[in-house]
Structures are given as structure tokens and as C-alpha cells.
Coordinates of C-alpha atoms and ligand atoms in Angstrom, one line a residue:
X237 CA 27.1 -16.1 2.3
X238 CA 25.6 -13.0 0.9
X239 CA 23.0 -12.0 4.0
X240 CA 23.9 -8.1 3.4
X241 CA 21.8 -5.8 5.4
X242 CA 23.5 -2.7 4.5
X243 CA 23.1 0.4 1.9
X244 CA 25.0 1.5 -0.5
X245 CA 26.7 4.5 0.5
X246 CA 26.1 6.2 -2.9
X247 CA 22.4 5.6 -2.1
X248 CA 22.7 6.0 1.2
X249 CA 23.8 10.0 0.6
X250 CA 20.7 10.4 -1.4
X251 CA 18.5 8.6 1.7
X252 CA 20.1 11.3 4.0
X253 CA 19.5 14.3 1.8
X254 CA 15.8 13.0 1.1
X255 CA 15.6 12.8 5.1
X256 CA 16.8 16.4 5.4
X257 CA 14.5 17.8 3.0
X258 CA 11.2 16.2 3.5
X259 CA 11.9 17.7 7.2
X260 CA 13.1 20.9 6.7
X261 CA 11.0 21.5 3.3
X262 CA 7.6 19.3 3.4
X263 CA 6.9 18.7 7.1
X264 CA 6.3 22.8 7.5
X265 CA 3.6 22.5 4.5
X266 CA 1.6 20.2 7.0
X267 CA 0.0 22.5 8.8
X268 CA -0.6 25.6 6.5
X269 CA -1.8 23.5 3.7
X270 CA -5.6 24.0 4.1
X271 CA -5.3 27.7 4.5
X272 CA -2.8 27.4 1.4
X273 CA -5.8 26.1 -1.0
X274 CA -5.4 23.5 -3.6
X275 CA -3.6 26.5 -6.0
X276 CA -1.0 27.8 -3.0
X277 CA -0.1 24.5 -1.9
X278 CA 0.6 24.1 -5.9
X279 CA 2.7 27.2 -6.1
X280 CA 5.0 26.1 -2.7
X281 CA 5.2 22.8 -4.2
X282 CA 6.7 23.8 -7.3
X283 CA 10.1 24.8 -6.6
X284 CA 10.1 21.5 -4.3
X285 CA 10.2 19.7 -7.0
X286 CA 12.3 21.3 -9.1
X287 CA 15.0 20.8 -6.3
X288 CA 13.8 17.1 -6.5
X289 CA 14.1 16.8 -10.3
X290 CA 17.3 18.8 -10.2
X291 CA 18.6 16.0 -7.6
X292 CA 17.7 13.4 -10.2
X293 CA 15.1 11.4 -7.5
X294 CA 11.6 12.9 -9.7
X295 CA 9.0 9.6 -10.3
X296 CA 12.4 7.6 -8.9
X297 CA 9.8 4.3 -9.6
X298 CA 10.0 4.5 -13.2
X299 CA 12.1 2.9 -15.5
X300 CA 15.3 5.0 -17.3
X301 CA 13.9 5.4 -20.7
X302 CA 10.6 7.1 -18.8
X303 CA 13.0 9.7 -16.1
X304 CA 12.9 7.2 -13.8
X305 CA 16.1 5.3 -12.7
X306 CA 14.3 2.2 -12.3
X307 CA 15.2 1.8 -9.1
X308 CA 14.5 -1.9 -8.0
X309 CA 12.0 -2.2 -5.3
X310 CA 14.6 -2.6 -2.0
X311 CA 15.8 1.6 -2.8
X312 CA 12.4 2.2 -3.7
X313 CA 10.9 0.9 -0.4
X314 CA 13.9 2.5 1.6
X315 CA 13.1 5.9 -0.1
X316 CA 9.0 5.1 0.9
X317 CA 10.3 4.8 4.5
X318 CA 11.5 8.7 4.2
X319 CA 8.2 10.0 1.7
X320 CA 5.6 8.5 4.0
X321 CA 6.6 10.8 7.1
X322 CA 4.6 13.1 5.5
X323 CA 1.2 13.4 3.0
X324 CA 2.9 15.6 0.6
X325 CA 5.9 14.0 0.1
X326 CA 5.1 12.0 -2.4
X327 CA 3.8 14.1 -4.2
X328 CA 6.8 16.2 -4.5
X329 CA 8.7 13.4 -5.3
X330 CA 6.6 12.5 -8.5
X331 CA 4.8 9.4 -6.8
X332 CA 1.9 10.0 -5.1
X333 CA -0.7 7.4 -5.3
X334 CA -2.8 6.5 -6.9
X335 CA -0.8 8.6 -10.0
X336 CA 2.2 6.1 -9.8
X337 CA 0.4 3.2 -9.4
X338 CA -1.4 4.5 -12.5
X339 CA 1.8 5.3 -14.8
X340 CA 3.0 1.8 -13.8
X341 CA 0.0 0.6 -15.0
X342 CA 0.8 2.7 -18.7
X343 CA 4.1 2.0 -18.9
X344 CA 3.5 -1.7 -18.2
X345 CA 0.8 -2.4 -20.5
X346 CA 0.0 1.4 -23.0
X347 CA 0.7 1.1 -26.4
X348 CA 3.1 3.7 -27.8
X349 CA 0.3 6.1 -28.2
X350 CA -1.3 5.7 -25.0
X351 CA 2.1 6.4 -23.6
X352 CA 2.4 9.5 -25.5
X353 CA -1.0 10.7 -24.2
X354 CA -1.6 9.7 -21.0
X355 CA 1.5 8.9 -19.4
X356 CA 3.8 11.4 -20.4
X357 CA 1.3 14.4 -19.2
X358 CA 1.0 12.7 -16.4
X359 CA 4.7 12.2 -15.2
X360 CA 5.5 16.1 -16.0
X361 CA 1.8 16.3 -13.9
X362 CA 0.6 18.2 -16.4
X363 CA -2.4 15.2 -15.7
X364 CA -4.1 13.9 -12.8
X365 CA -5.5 10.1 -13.0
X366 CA -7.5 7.5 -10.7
X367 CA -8.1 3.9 -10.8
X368 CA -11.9 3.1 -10.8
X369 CA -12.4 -0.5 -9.5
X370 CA -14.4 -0.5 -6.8
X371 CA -18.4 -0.9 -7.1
X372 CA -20.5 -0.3 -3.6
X373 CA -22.8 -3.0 -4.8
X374 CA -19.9 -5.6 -5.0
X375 CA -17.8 -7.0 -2.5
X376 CA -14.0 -4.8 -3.8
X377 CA -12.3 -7.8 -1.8
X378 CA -13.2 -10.5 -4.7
X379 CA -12.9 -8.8 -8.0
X380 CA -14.2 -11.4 -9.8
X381 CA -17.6 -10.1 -9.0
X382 CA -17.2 -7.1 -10.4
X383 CA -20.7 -6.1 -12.4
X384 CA -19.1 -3.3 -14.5
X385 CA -19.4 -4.4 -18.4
X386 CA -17.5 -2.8 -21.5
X387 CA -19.5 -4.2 -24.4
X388 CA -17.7 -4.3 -27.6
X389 CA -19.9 -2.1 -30.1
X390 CA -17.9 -2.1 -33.7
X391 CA -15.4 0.6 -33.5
X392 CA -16.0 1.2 -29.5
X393 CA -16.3 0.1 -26.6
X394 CA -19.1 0.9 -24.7
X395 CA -19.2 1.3 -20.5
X396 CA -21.8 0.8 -18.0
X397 CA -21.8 0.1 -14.3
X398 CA -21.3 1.7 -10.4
X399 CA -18.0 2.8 -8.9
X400 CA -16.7 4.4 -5.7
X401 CA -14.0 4.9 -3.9
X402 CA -12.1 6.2 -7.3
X403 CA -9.5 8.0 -5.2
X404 CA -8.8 11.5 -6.9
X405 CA -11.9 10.2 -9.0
X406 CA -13.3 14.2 -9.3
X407 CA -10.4 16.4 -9.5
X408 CA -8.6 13.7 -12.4
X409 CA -8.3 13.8 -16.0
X410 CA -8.8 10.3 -16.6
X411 CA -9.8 7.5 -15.0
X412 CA -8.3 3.6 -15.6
X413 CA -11.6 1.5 -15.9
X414 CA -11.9 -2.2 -14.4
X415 CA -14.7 -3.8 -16.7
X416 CA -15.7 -6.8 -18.1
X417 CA -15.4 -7.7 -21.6
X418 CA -15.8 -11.2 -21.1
X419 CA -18.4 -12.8 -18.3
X420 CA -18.1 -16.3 -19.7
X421 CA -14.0 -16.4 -19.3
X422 CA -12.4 -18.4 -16.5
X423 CA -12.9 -15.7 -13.6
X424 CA -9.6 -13.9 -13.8
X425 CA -9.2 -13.3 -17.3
X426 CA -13.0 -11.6 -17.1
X427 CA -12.1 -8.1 -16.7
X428 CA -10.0 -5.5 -18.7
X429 CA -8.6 -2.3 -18.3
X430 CA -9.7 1.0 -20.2
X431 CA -8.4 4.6 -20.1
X432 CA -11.3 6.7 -20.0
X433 CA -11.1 10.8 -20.4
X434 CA -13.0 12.2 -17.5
X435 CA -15.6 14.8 -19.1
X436 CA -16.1 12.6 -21.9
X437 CA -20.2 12.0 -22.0
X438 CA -21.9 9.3 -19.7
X439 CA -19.4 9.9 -17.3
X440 CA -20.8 11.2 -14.0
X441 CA -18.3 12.0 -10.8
X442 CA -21.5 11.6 -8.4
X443 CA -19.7 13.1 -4.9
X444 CA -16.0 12.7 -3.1
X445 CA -17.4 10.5 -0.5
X446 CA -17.5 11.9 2.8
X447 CA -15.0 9.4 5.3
X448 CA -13.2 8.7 8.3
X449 CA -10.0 10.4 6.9
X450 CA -12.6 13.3 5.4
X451 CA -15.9 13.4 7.0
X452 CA -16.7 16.9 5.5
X453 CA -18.3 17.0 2.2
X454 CA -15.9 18.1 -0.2
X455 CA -15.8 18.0 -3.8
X456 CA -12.8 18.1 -6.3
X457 CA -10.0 17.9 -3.7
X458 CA -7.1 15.7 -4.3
X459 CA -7.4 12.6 -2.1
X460 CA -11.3 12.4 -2.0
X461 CA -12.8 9.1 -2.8
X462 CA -15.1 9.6 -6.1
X463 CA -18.1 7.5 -6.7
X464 CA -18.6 7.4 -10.2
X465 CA -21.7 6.2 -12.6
X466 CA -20.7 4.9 -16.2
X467 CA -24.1 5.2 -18.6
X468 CA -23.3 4.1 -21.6
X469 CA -19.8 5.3 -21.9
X470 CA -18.2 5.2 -25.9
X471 CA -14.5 5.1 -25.8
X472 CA -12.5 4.0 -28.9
X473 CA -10.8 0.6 -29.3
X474 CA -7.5 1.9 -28.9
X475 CA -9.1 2.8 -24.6
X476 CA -8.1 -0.9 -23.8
X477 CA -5.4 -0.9 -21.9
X478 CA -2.8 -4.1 -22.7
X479 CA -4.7 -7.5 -23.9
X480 CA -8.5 -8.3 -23.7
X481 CA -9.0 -10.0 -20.6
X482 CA -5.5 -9.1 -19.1
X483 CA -7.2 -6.7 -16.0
X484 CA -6.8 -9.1 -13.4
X485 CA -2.9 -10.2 -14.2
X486 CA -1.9 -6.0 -15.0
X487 CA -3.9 -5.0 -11.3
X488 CA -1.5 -8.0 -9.6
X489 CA 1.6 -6.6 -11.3
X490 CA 1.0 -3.4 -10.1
X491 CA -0.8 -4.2 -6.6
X492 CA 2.5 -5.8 -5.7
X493 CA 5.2 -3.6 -5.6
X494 CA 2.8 -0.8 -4.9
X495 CA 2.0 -2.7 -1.3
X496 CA 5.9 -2.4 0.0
X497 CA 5.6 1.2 -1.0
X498 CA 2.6 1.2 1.0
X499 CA 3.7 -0.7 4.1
X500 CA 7.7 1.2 4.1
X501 CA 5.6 4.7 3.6
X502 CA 3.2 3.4 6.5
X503 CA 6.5 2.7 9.1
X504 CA 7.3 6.1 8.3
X505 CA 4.3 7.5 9.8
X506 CA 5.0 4.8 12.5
X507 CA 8.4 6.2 13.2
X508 CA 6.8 9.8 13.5
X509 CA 4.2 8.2 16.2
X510 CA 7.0 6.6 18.2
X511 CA 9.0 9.5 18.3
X512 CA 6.3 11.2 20.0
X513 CA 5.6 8.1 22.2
X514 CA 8.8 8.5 23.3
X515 CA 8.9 12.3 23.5
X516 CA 6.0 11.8 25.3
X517 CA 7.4 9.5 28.1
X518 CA 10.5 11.2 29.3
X519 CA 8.2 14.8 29.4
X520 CA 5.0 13.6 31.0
X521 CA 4.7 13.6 35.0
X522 CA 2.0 11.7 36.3
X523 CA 1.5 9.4 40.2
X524 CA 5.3 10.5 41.2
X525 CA 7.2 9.2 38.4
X526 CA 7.6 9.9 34.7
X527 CA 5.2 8.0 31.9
X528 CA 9.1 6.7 30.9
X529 CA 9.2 4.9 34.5
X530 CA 6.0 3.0 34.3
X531 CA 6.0 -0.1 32.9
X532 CA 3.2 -0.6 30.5
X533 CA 4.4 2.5 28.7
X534 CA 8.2 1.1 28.5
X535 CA 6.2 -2.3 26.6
X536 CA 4.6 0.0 24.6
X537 CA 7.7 1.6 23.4
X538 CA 9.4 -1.9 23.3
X539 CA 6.3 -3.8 21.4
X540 CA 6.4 -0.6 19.5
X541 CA 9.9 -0.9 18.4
X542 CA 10.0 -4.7 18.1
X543 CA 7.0 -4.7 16.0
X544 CA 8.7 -1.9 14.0
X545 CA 11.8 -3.5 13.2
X546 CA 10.0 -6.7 12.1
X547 CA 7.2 -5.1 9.4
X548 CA 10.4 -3.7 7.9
X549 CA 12.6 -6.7 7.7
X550 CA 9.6 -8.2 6.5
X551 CA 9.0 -5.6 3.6
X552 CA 12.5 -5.4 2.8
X553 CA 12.7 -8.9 2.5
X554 CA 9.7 -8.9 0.1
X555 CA 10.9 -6.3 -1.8
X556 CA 14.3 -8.1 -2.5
X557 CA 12.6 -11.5 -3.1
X558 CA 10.7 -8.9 -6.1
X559 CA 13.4 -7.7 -7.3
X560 CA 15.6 -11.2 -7.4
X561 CA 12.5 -13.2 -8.9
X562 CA 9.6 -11.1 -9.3
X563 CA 6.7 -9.6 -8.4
X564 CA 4.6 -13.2 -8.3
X565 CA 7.2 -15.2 -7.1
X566 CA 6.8 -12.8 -3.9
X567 CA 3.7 -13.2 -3.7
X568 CA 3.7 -14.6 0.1
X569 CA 5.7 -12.1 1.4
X570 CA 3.6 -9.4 0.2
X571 CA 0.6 -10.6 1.6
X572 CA 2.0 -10.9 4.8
X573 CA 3.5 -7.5 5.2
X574 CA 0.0 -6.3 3.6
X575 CA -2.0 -6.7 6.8
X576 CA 1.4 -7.4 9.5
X577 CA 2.4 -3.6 8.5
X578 CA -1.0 -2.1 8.6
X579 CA -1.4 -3.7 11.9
X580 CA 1.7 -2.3 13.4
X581 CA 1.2 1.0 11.9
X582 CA -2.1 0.6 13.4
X583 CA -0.8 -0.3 16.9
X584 CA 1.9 2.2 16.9
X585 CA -0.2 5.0 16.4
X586 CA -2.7 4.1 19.2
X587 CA -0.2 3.7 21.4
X588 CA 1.5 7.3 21.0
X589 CA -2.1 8.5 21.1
X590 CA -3.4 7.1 24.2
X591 CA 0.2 8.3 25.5
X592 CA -0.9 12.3 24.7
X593 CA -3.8 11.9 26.2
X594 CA -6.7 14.4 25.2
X595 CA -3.9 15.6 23.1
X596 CA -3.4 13.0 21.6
X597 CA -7.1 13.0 20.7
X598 CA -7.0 16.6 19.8
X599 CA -6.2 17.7 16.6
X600 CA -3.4 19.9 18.0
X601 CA -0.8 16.7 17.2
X602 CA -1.0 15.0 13.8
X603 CA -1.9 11.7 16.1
X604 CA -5.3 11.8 15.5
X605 CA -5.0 12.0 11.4
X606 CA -2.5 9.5 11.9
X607 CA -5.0 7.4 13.0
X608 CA -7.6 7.8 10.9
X609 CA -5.4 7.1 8.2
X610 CA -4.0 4.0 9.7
X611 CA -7.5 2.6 9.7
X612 CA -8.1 2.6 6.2
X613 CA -4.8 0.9 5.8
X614 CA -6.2 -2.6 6.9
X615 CA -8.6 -2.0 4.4
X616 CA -7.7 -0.4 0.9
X617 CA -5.4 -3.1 -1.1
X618 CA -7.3 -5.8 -0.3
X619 CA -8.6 -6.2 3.8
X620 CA -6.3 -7.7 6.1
X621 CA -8.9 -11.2 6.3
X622 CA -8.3 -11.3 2.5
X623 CA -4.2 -11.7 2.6
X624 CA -4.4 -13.5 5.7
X625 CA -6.7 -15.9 4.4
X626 CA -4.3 -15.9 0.9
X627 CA -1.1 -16.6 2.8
X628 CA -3.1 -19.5 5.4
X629 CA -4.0 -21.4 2.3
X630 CA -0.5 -21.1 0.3
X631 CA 0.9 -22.8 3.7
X632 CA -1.9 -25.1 4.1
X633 CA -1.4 -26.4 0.8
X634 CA 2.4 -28.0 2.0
X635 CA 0.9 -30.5 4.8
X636 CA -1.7 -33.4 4.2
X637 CA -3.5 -35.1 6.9
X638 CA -1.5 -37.3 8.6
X639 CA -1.9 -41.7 8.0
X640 CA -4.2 -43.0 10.2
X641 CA -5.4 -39.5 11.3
X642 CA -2.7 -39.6 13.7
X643 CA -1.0 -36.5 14.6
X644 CA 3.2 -36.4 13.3
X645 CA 4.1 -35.8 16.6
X646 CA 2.1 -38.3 18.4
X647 CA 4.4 -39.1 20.8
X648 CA 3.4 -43.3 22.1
X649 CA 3.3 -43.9 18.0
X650 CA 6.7 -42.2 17.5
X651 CA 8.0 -43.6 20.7
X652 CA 6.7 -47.1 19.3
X653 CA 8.6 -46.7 16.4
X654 CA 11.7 -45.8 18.3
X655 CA 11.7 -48.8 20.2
X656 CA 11.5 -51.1 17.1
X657 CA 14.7 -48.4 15.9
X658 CA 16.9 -49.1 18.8
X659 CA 15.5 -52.7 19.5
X660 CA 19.3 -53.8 20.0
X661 CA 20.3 -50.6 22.0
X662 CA 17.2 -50.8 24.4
X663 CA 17.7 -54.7 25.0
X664 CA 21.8 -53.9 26.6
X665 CA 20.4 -51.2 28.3
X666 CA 18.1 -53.5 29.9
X667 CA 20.3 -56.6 30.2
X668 CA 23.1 -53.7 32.0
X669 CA 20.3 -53.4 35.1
Ligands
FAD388 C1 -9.0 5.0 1.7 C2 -9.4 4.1 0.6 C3 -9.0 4.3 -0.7 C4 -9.4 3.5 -1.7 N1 -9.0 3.7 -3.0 C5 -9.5 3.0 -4.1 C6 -9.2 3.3 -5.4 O1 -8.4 4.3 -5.7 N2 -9.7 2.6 -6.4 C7 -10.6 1.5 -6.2 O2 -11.0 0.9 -7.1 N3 -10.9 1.2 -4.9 C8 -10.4 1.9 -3.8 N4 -10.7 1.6 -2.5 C9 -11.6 0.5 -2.3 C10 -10.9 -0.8 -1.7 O3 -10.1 -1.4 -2.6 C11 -12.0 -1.7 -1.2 O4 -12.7 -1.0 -0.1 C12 -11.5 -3.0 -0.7 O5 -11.0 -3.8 -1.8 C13 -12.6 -3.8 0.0 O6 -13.7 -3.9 -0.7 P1 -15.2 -3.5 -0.1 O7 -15.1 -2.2 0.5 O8 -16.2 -3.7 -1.1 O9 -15.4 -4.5 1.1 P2 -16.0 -6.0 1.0 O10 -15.3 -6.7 -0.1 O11 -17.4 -5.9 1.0 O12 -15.4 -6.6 2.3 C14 -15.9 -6.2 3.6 C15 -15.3 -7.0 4.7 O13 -15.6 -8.4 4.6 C16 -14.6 -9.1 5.2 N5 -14.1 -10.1 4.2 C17 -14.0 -10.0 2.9 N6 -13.4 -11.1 2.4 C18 -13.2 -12.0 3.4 C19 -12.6 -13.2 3.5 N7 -12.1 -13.9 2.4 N8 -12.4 -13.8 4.8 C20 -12.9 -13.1 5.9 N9 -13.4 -11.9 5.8 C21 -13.6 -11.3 4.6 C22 -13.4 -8.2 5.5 O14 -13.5 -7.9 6.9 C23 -13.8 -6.9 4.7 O15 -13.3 -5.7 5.3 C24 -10.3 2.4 -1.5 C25 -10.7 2.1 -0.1 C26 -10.3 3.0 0.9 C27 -10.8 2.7 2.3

């Protein structure tokens, strides 16, 4: 039997100083961080980091020979659970999105050179990056309609087509391209992958656009969403990232394990909520009893905690099935933490919302951000209808109708057959009467 739900207590010490620090350290950045500007927040981050390096936790997602301690994906996603308690953590932790999905992406597929330019810069974060898929006049939740082409002109490669959505699009260095190279392949081996300098010519950052999370115009800040037009971009052969035609299977490998980081960061910000739910219900007096007393607020906090507990089963769960077989082997469990986690996150936050009130609403708690944040969640990675649809059909494909069109479980048919099973039985219970 080797069901083991337990840490390491080696890792477990490194869980608790993580805890400690993103507390006592990140969590006060929160709430000076616009008044800080892009450069202050920069300067209070740096010795942060340097604590985090020192510790030997910095870009804790890569493998050894990169200064990563190739972690597998169950102490990854347990150290997601601490980071995503708070926007900044990951970034002083060397693996913010979408920069780690990115260096995945480099380390994975980048030829020794490409290594040596882009992904080394960008692990000291000497370099910021995005990943340009998207295009608004395609629907982002079926790639293979993706009209962006990289046409192969003798020594380059040349780049045309629509994107947004690029997150850190304007304020990064370079961008990973999805494009296709081949629009007469099989539909996933279409597309490639190409790094692409940002100020090289023909590429134009259009606008951060203005959102849910951001609805203030604002452009060049780190986590805006860059729409992004490609005329007739030249990059050199040595751009494409990993084989001709290899986008689609690259994007999979790092979607993957980049969804349990997702879904463990977003039960930290659950856990934040449901703390304040509960903070919330012993402190607020309302029609002679306590919110505590009243029962649709103890089902909140129950659903809340049930729902909780299994999103991170769940993602644990996928993340070991990763780790023991891989990333496609897993490919179930991901999809259904995708849009179960999103949900709860989702439904966690309302909850501890509607619990404050016009507090709650107000931007004097972090409930509202919260929020708006978990919305996008059931979107971004793929929409929740898109994995639930994926994970439907992997089941559906284990039954067949029935014979006859008769239901399994059809009770008279299976009760027909029984009596034909225990004929003898049946006949000296009959002849006992
Ligand atoms: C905050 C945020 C950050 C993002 N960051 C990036 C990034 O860095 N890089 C990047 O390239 N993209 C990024 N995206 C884009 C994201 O990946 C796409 O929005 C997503 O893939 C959906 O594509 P779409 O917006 O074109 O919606 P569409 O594909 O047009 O889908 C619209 C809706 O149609 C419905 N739908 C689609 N398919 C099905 C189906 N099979 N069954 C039932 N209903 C269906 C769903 O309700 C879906 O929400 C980001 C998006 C957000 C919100």
C-alpha cells in the first residue's frame, strides 16, 4: 500500500519558511505597490529575492543544471499553494507567469544558443517575455484556427498576423510566436513556435488591453494583456523554437504542469477568502445572532471548505500522476482540476464577498480584486466548456450503446436473466410454499 498523503519534513521546513515569508515580507507590498511604481516595487523586491535565492528556492521549477532543483510537480504545486496568496509572490520566487511558463518552454525545446540568449537573461530577470497566441479574430479555445503564418523566405522566416491578450506583451523583451508554417499538415502539427525580439521592425505592441482585472488604460505595465500586429516580421532561421510543426505538442507540454500551478496558486487565494469568510462570521452581528449562527453562512463555510479540500486532492493527485507517468498520461486529471478549481476559487471568493457586504464590494478588502481575478480563471488556459467537454469525451469513449438499445441496468431484462441463472434455486423455493 503506498497511499501517503504526507510531506517530507525536509520539504515541509522549507513550506513553513515560504509561509512565513510571503506573509511577513510580500503580503505588506500589496497595498503600497501602486504608489511604489514599477521601479520602487523593483528596488523592495530585490533584496526579497536575494533572501529567496540565498534559501536555494529561486525559479524552484527548473531543472538542476538550469538553478532549479527540478522539483517534481507534487512540491511544486504545494509551494504554488503558499506563492498564490499573493500577486507578487511569484515573482519573488523566480516564477511568475507567463516568464516560467516561457523558460519551460526554452529549456524544453531551445537549442544551446537560444538557451544562452533568451533563457539565461531571463532566469537572472535580466529579460522579460510573453507568449503570443491568441488572435481576436480566432476563437483562442481551438488553436487549430489560428490565422497567424511564418512563411519560410530563404534565410528567414517571415511573420504576419493579429494577436492579443500577449500577457506582459508591451513591457517584454521578446515574445514566443504561435504561427503557422504548415496549413496543409494534419491540424496539430500546423503551427510552430518562434522567439521573436520585441523592437525588431514589423512588430507593433498596439495597447495593454483595458480589462475586468484592469479596466484603466495602461500601457507598459507588467500584467497588461498586449494586442500585437505582426507585418511582415523577418526573424532568422535559428527563431524556430524546437521542430517545424512541433507548436501544438511544446504548448501541451508546458500547458500541463503550468495548470496545477495555476489551480494550487488559485486555492491559495481561496484560502485567503475563507479566512475572511470566517473572520467575517464570528465578528458580524446582524437579526440577534452572529453571521457564524445562521445557517446559510455555516454551508457557505462548509461547501467552502469541502469544495476546498477536494480541488486540492484533485491537483495533487494530478500532479503526482505527472510526475509518476507524465505530463500526457495526466492528461484527465488536469482537465478536470482546470475548470473544478477555477470554479471553487470562483465560489469561494463570492462567498467571502457577499459575507463583507459593501465591504466586500469595496476596494478596502482585496475581495473584490479577488474576484475579478477569479473570473478570468474559467477562462485563460483553455475555458472551462473546453476541458469539460475534453474530459466528457475521454469517458464517453469507455461505454458503447447497449444490445438491443436496452439500458445495462434494465431491471425485467436483468431480472429475466436471473431467473434463467437460479432456475433450480427459484423452482425449491417455490416447491417449499
Ligand atoms: C487574463 C487572461 C490572460 C491571457 N493570457 C494569454 C497569453 O499570455 N497568451 C495568449 O496567447 N493568450 C492569453 N489569453 C487568451 C486565452 O488563452 C483565450 O482567451 C482563451 O483560450 C479563449 O479564447 P477566446 O478568448 O478566443 O474565446 P473563444 O475561443 O472565442 O471562446 C469563447 C467562448 O466560447 C465557448 N466555447 C468555446 N469552445 C467551446 C466548446 N467546445 N464547447 C462549449 N463552449 C465552447 C466558451 O464559453 C468560451 O469562453 C489570456 C486570456 C485572459 C482572460
Amino acid at each position: 500500500m503506498a497511499w501517503d498523503f504526507s510531506t517530507e519534513p525536509e520539504f515541509q521546513r522549507e513550506l513553513d519558511w515560504m509561509a512565513d515569508f510571503v506573509r511577513a515580507e510580500v503580503w505588506p507590498l500589496e497595498t503600497v505597490a501602486q504608489e511604489l511604481g514599477q521601479e520602487g516595487l523593483e528596488r523592495a523586491i530585490a533584496p526579497l529575492r536575494d533572501a529567496v535565492k540565498e534559501r536555494g528556492l529561486w525559479a524552484a521549477h527548473l531543472p538542476p543544471e538550469l538553478g532549479g532543483h527540478g522539483f517534481g510537480q507534487v512540491k511544486l504545486a504545494l509551494m504554488h499553494e503558499i506563492l498564490g496568496t499573493s500577486p507578487y509572490a511569484p515573482i519573488v520566487f523566480g516564477n511568475n507567469a507567463p516568464d516560467s511558463g516561457n523558460a519551460e518552454i526554452l529549456a524544453l525545446a531551445g537549442t544551446p544558443d537560444q538557451k544562452a540568449q533568451w533563457l539565461e537573461p531571463l532566469l537572472a530577470g535580466e529579460l522579460r517575455s510573453a507568449f503570443s497566441m491568441t488572435e481576436p479574430e480566432t476563437a483562442g479555445s481551438d488553436p487549430t484556427l489560428l490565422e497567424t503564418r511564418a512563411v519560410d523566405d530563404g534565410d528567414a522566416w517571415v511573420i504576419d498576423g493579429h494577436k492579443w491578450f500577449s500577457s506582459n506583451g508591451s513591457v517584454a523583451d521578446f515574445l514566443i510566436v504561435m504561427a503557422v508554417t504548415d496549413p496543409e499538415a494534419r491540424p496539430h502539427q500546423r503551427a510552430s513556435m518562434f522567439v521573436v525580439p520585441a523592437d525588431i521592425p514589423g512588430v507593433r505592441i498596439v495597447r495593454d488591453v483595458a480589462t475586468m482585472e484592469q479596466p484603466a488604460e495602461h500601457f507598459g505595465r507588467i500584467g497588461g494583456h498586449a494586442e500585437i500586429v505582426y507585418e511582415g516580421v523577418r526573424v532568422p532561421k535559428d527563431a524556430l523554437l524546437g521542430a517545424r510543426g512541433a507548436g501544438f505538442a511544446i504548448a501541451q507540454q508546458r500547458l500541463g504542469p503550468g495548470r496545477i500551478h495555476h489551480c494550487m496558486r488559485w486555492l491559495g487565494v481561496s484560502r485567503r477568502a475563507f479566512d475572511m469568510l470566517c473572520e467575517r462570521a464570528v465578528a458580524r452581528y446582524a437579526h440577534g445572532s452572529l453571521l457564524a449562527e445562521k445557517q446559510t453562512v455555516q454551508n457557505w463555510i462548509a461547501d467552502s471548505a469541502a469544495q476546498m479540500q477536494a480541488a486540492r486532492l484533485m491537483t495533487l493527485h494530478a500532479a503526482w500522476r505527472i510526475d509518476a507517468e507524465g505530463a500526457s498520461a495526466a492528461r484527465q486529471e488536469i482537465a478536470l482540476i482546470k475548470f473544478f478549481g477555477a470554479g471553487v476559487l470562483h465560489d469561494v471568493v463570492d462567498r467571502a464577498l457577499q459575507a463583507h457586504g459593501a465591504l466586500g464590494y469595496s476596494t478596502d478588502l482585496p475581495l473584490e480584486a479577488m474576484y475579478r481575478y477569479a473570473r478570468a480563471a474559467r477562462i485563460y488556459d483553455g475555458p472551462d466548456e473546453v476541458h469539460r467537454e475534453s474530459v466528457a469525451r475521454r469517458i464517453l469513449r469507455g461505454y458503447a450503446p447497449p444490445p438491443g438499445g436496452v439500458p445495462s441496468e434494465h431491471v425485467p431484462t436483468r431480472r429475466a436473466a436471473a431467473r434463467e441463472r437460479f432456475a433450480a434455486l427459484l423452482e425449491a423455493v417455490t416447491s417449499n410454499d
